[in-house]
PDB file of C-alpha atoms in Angstrom:
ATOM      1  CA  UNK U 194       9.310 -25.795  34.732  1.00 50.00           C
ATOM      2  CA  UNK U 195       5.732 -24.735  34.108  1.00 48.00           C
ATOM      3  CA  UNK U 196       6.648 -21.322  35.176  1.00 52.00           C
ATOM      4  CA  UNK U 197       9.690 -21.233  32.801  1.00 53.00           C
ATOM      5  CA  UNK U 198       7.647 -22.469  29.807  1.00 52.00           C
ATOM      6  CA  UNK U 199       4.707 -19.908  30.762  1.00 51.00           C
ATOM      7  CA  UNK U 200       7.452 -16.452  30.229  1.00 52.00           C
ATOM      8  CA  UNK U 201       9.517 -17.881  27.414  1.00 50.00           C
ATOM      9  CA  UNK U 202       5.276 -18.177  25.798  1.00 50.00           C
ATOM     10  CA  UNK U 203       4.393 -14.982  26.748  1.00 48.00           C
ATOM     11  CA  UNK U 204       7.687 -12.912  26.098  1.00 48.00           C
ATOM     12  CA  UNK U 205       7.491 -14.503  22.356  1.00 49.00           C
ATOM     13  CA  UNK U 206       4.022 -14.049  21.822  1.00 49.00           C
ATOM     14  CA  UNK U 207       3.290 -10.156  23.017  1.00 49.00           C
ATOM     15  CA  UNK U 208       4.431  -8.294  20.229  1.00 47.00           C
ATOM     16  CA  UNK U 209       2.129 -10.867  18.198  1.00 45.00           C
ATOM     17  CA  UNK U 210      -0.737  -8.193  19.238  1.00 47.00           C
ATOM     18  CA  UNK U 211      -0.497  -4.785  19.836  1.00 46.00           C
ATOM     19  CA  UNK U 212      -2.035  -2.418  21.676  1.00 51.00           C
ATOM     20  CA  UNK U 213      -5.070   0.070  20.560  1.00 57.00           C
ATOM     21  CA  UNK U 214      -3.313   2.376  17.932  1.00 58.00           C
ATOM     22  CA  UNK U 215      -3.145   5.903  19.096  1.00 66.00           C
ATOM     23  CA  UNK U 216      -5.586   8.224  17.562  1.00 72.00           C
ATOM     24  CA  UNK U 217      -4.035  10.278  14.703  1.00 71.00           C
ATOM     25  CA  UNK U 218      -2.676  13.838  15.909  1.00 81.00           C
ATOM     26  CA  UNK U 219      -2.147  16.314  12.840  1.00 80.00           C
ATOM     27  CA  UNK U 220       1.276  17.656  14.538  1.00 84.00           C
ATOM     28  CA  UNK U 221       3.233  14.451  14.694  1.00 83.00           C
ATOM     29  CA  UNK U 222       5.642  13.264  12.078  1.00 81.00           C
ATOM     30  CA  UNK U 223       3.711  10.412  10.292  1.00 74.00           C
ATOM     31  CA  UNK U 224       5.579   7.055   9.728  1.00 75.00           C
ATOM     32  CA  UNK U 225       4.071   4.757   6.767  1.00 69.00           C
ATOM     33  CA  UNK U 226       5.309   1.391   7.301  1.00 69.00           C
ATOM     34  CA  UNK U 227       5.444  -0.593   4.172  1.00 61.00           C
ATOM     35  CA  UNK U 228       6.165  -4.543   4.407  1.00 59.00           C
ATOM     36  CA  UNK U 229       5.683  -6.470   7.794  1.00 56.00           C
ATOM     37  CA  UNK U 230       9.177  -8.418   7.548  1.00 63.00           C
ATOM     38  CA  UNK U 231      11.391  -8.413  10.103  1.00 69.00           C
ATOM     39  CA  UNK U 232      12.798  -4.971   9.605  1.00 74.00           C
ATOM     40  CA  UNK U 233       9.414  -3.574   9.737  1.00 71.00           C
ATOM     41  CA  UNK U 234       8.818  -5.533  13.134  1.00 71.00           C
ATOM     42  CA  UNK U 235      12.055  -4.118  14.282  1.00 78.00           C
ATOM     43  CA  UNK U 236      11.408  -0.400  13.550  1.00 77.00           C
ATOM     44  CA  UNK U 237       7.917  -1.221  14.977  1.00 74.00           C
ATOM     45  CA  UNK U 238       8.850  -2.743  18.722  1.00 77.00           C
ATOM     46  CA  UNK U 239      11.018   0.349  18.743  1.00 82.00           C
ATOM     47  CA  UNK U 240       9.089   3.263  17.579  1.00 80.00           C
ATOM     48  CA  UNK U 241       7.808   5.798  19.917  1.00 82.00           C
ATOM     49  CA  UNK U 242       3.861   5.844  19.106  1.00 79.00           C
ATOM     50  CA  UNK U 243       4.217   9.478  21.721  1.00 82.00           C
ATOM     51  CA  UNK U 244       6.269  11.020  18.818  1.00 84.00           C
ATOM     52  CA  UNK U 245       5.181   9.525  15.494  1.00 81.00           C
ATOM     53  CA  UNK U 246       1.737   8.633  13.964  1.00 75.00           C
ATOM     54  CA  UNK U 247       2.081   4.777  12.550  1.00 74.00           C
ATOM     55  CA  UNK U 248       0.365   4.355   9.924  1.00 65.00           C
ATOM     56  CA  UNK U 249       0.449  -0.893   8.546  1.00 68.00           C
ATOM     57  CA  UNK U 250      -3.958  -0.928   8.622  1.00 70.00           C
ATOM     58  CA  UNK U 251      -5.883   0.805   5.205  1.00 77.00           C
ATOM     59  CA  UNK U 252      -5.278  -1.804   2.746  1.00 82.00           C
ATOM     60  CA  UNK U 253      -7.128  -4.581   5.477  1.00 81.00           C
ATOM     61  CA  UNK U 254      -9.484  -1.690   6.291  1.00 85.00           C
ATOM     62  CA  UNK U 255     -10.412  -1.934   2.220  1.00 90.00           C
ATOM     63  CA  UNK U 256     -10.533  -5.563   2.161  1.00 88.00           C
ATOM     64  CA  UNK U 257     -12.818  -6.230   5.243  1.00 89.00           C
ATOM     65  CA  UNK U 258     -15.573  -3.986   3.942  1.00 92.00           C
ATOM     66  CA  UNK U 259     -15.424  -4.906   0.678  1.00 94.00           C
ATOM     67  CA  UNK U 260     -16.757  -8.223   2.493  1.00 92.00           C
ATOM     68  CA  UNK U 261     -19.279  -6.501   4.491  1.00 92.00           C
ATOM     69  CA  UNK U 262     -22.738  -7.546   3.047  1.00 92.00           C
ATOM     70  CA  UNK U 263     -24.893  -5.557   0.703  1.00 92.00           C
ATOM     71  CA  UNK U 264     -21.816  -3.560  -0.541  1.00 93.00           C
ATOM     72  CA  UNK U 265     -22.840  -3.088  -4.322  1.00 95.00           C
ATOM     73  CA  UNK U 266     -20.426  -4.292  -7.509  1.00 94.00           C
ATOM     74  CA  UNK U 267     -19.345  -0.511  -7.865  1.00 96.00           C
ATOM     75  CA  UNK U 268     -18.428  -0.177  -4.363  1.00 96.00           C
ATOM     76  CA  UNK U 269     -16.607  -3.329  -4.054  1.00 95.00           C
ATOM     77  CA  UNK U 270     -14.517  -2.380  -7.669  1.00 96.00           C
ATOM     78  CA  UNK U 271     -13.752   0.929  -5.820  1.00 97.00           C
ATOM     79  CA  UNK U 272     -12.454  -0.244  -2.148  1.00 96.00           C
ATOM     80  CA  UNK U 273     -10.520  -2.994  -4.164  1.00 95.00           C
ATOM     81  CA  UNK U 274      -8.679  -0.983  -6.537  1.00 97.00           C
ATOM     82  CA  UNK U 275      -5.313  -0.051  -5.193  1.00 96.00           C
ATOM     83  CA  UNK U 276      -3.235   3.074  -6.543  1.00 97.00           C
ATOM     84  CA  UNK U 277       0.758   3.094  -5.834  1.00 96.00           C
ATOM     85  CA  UNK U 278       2.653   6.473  -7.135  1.00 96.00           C
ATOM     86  CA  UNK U 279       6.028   6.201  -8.059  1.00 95.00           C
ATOM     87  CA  UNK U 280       7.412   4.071 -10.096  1.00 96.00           C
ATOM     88  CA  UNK U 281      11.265   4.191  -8.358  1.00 94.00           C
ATOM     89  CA  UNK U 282      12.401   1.117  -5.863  1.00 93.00           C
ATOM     90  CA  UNK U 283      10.348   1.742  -3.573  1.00 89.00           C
ATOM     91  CA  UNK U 284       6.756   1.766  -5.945  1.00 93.00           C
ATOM     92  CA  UNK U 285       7.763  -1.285  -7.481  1.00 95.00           C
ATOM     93  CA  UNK U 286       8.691  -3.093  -4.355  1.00 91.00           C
ATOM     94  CA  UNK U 287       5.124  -2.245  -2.876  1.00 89.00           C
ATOM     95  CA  UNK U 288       3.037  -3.396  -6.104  1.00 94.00           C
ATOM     96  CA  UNK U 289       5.206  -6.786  -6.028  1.00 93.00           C
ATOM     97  CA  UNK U 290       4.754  -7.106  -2.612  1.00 88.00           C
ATOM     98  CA  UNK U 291       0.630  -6.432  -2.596  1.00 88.00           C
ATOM     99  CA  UNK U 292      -0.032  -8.752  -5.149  1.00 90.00           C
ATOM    100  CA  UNK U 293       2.232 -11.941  -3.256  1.00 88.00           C
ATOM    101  CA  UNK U 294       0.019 -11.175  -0.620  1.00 84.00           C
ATOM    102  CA  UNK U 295      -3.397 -11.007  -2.651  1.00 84.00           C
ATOM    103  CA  UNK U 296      -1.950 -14.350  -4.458  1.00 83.00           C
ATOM    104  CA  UNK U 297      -0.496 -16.287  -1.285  1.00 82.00           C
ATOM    105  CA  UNK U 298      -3.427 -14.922   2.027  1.00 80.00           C
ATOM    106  CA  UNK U 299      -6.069 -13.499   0.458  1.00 80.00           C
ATOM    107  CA  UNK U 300      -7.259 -16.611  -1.542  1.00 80.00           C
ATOM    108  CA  UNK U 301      -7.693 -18.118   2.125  1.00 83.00           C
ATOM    109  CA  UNK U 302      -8.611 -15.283   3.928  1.00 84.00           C
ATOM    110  CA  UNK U 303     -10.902 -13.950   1.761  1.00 85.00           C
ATOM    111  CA  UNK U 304     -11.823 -16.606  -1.198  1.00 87.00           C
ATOM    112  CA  UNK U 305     -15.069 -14.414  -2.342  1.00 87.00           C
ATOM    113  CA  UNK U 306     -12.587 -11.828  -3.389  1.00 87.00           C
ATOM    114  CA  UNK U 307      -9.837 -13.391  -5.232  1.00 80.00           C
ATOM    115  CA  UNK U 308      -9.011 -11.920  -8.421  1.00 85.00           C
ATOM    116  CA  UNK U 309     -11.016  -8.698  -7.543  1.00 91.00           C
ATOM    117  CA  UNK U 310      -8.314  -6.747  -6.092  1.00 92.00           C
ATOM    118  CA  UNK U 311      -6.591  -4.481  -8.965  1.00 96.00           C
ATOM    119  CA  UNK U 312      -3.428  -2.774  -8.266  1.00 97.00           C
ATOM    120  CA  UNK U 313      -2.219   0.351 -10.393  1.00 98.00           C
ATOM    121  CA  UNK U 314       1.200   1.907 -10.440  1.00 98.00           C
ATOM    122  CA  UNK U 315       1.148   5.273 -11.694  1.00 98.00           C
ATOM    123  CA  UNK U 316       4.558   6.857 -12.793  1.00 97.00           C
ATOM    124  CA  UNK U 317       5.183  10.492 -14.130  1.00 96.00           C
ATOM    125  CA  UNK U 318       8.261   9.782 -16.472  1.00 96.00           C
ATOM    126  CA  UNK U 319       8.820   7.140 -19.789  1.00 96.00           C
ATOM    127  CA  UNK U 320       9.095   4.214 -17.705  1.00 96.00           C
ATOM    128  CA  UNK U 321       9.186   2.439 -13.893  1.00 97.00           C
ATOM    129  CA  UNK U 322      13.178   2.178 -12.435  1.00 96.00           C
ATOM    130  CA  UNK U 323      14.578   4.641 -14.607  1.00 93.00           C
ATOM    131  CA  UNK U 324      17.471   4.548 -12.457  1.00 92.00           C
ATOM    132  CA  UNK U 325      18.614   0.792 -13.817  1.00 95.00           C
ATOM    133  CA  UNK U 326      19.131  -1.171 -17.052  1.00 96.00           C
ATOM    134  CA  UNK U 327      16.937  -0.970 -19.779  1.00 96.00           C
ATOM    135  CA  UNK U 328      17.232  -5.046 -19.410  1.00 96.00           C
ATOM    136  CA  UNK U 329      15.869  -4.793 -15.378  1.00 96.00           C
ATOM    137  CA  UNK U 330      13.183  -2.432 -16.679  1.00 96.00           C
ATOM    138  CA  UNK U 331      11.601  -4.954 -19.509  1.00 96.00           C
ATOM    139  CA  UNK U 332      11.937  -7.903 -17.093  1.00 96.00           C
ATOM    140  CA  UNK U 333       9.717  -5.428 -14.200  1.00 96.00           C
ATOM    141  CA  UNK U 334       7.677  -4.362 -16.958  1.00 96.00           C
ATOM    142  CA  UNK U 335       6.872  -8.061 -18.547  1.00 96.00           C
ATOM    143  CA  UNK U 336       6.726  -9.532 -14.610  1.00 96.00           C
ATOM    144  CA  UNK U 337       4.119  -6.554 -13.769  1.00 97.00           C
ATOM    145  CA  UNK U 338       2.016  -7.395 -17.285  1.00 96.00           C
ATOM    146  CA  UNK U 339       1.759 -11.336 -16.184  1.00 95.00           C
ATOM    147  CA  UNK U 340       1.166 -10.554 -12.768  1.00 93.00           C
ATOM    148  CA  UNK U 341      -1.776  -7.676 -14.311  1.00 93.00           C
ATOM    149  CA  UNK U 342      -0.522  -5.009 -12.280  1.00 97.00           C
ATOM    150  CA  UNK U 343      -1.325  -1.957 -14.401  1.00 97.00           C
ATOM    151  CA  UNK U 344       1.856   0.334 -15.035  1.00 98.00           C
ATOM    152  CA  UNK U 345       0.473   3.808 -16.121  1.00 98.00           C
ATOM    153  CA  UNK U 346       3.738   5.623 -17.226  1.00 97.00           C
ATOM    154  CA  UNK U 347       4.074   8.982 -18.294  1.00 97.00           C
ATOM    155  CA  UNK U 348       1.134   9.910 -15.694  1.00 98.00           C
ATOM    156  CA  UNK U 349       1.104  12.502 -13.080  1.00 97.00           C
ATOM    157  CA  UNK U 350      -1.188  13.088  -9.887  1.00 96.00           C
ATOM    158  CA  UNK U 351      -2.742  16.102  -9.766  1.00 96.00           C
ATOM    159  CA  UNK U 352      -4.888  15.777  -6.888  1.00 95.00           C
ATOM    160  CA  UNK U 353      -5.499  12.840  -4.541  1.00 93.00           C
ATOM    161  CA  UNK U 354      -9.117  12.497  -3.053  1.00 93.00           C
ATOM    162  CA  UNK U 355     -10.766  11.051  -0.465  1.00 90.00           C
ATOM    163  CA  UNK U 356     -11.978   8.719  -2.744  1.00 95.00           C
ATOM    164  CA  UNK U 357      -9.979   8.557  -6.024  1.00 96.00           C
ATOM    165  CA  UNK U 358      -7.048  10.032  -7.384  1.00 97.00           C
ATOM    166  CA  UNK U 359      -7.098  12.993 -10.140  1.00 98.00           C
ATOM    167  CA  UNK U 360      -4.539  11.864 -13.016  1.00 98.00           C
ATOM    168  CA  UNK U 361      -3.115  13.834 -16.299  1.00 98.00           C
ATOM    169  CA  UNK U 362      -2.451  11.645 -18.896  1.00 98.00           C
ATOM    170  CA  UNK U 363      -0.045  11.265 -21.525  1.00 97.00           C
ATOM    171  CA  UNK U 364      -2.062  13.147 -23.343  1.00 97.00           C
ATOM    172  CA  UNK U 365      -2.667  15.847 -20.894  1.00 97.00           C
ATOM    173  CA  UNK U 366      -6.597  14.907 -20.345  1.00 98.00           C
ATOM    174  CA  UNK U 367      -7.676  14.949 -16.832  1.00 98.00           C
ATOM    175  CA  UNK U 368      -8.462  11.328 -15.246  1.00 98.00           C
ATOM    176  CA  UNK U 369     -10.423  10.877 -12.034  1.00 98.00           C
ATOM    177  CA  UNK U 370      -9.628   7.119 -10.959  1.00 98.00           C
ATOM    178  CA  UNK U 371     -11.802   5.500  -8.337  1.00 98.00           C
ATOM    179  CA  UNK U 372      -9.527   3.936  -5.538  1.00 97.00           C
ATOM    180  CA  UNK U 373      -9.965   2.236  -2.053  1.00 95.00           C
ATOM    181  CA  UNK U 374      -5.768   3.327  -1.175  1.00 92.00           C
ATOM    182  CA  UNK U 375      -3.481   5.415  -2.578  1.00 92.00           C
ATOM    183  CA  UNK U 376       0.511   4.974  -1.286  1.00 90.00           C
ATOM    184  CA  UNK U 377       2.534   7.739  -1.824  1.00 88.00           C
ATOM    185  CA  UNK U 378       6.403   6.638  -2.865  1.00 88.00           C
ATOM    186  CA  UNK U 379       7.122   9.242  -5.330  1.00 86.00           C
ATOM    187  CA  UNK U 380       9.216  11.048  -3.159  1.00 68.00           C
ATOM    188  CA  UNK U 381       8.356  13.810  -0.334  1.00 56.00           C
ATOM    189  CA  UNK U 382      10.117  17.426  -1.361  1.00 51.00           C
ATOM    190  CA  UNK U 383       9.191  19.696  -4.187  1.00 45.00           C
ATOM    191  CA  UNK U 384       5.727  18.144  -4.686  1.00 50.00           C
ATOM    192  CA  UNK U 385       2.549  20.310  -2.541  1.00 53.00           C
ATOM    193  CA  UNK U 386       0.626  17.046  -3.129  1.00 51.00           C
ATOM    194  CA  UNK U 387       2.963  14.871  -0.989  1.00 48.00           C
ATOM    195  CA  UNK U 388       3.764  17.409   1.368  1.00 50.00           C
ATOM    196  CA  UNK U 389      -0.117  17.560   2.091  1.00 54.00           C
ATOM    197  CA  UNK U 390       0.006  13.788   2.496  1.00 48.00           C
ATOM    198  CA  UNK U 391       2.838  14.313   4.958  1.00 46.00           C
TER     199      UNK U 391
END
């Protein structure tokens, strides 16, 4: 009985921790997994770590050492701020899905920071989901406003930096944006700057 009770415990409970990640090798396909539903834990238990770079832990990375002591105001603003490019399914998805985290973990995980993270979605054409209904684009738009996600339409990434992302404006000035993360879901062909990120 004891015995039984012991593997049903541990054969539920070892994909609850996994192993050291594998250091990053420059000539593997990279896989960014966005979301840590079941699907993602799926694709996860499955993938081949020998073929494919996974990439889950940056945006924790920015929130545990914007906790770190002594970190100045500036620095704090900068590993908080969040930049997501593309404004398509996929963009929007990501910001909505950041901020139900900030608003339903990080007010117990990490009180001292609530309401410091900032999340911007950056967008190179009129508007986000240009794909769908002018109707599903005001409601994303409005939702985005209350929620104070930043939608910066009309915006293209020139340059992404170790630090901060290079942005032309609508009105064609050059922007350098502090950030702590940038996710790329604009798309991966026909753009050198996402086929460096690759």
């Amino acid at each position: 009985m004891f015995g039984g009770a012991a593997g049903f415990y541990f054969l539920t409970q070892r994909n609850r921790t996994p192993g050291a990640q594998t250091p990053f090798n420059p000539e593997k396909k990279t896989v960014v997994v966005l979301g840590s539903g079941w699907g993602a834990t799926s694709l996860l238990s499955m993938l081949d770590t020998k073929e494919y770079n996974v990439m889950q832990h940056g945006f924790i990375d920015c929130l545990e050492t914007a906790t770190f002591p002594g970190q100045s105001p500036e620095e704090v603003d900068h590993l908080l701020h969040m930049v997501v490019v593309g404004g398509g399914p996929t963009g929007v998805e990501l910001s909505g899905e950041l901020h139900d985290f900030l608003e339903d973990n990080l007010k117990s995980w990490y009180p001292e920071l609530a309401g410091k993270v900032k999340i911007t979605l950056v967008e190179a054409l009129p508007s986000v989901l240009p794909m769908f209904s002018k109707q599903l684009i005001l409601y994303t738009e409005s939702t985005f406003k209350e929620s104070k996600i930043d939608i910066l339409t009309k915006t293209m990434v020139k340059e992404v930096k170790e630090r901060s992302v290079i942005l032309q404006m609508p009105n064609k000035s050059i922007k350098e944006v502090s950030c702590g993360l940038v996710v790329w879901a604009a798309g991966n062909k026909g753009c050198k700057i996402a086929q460096d990120l690759m």
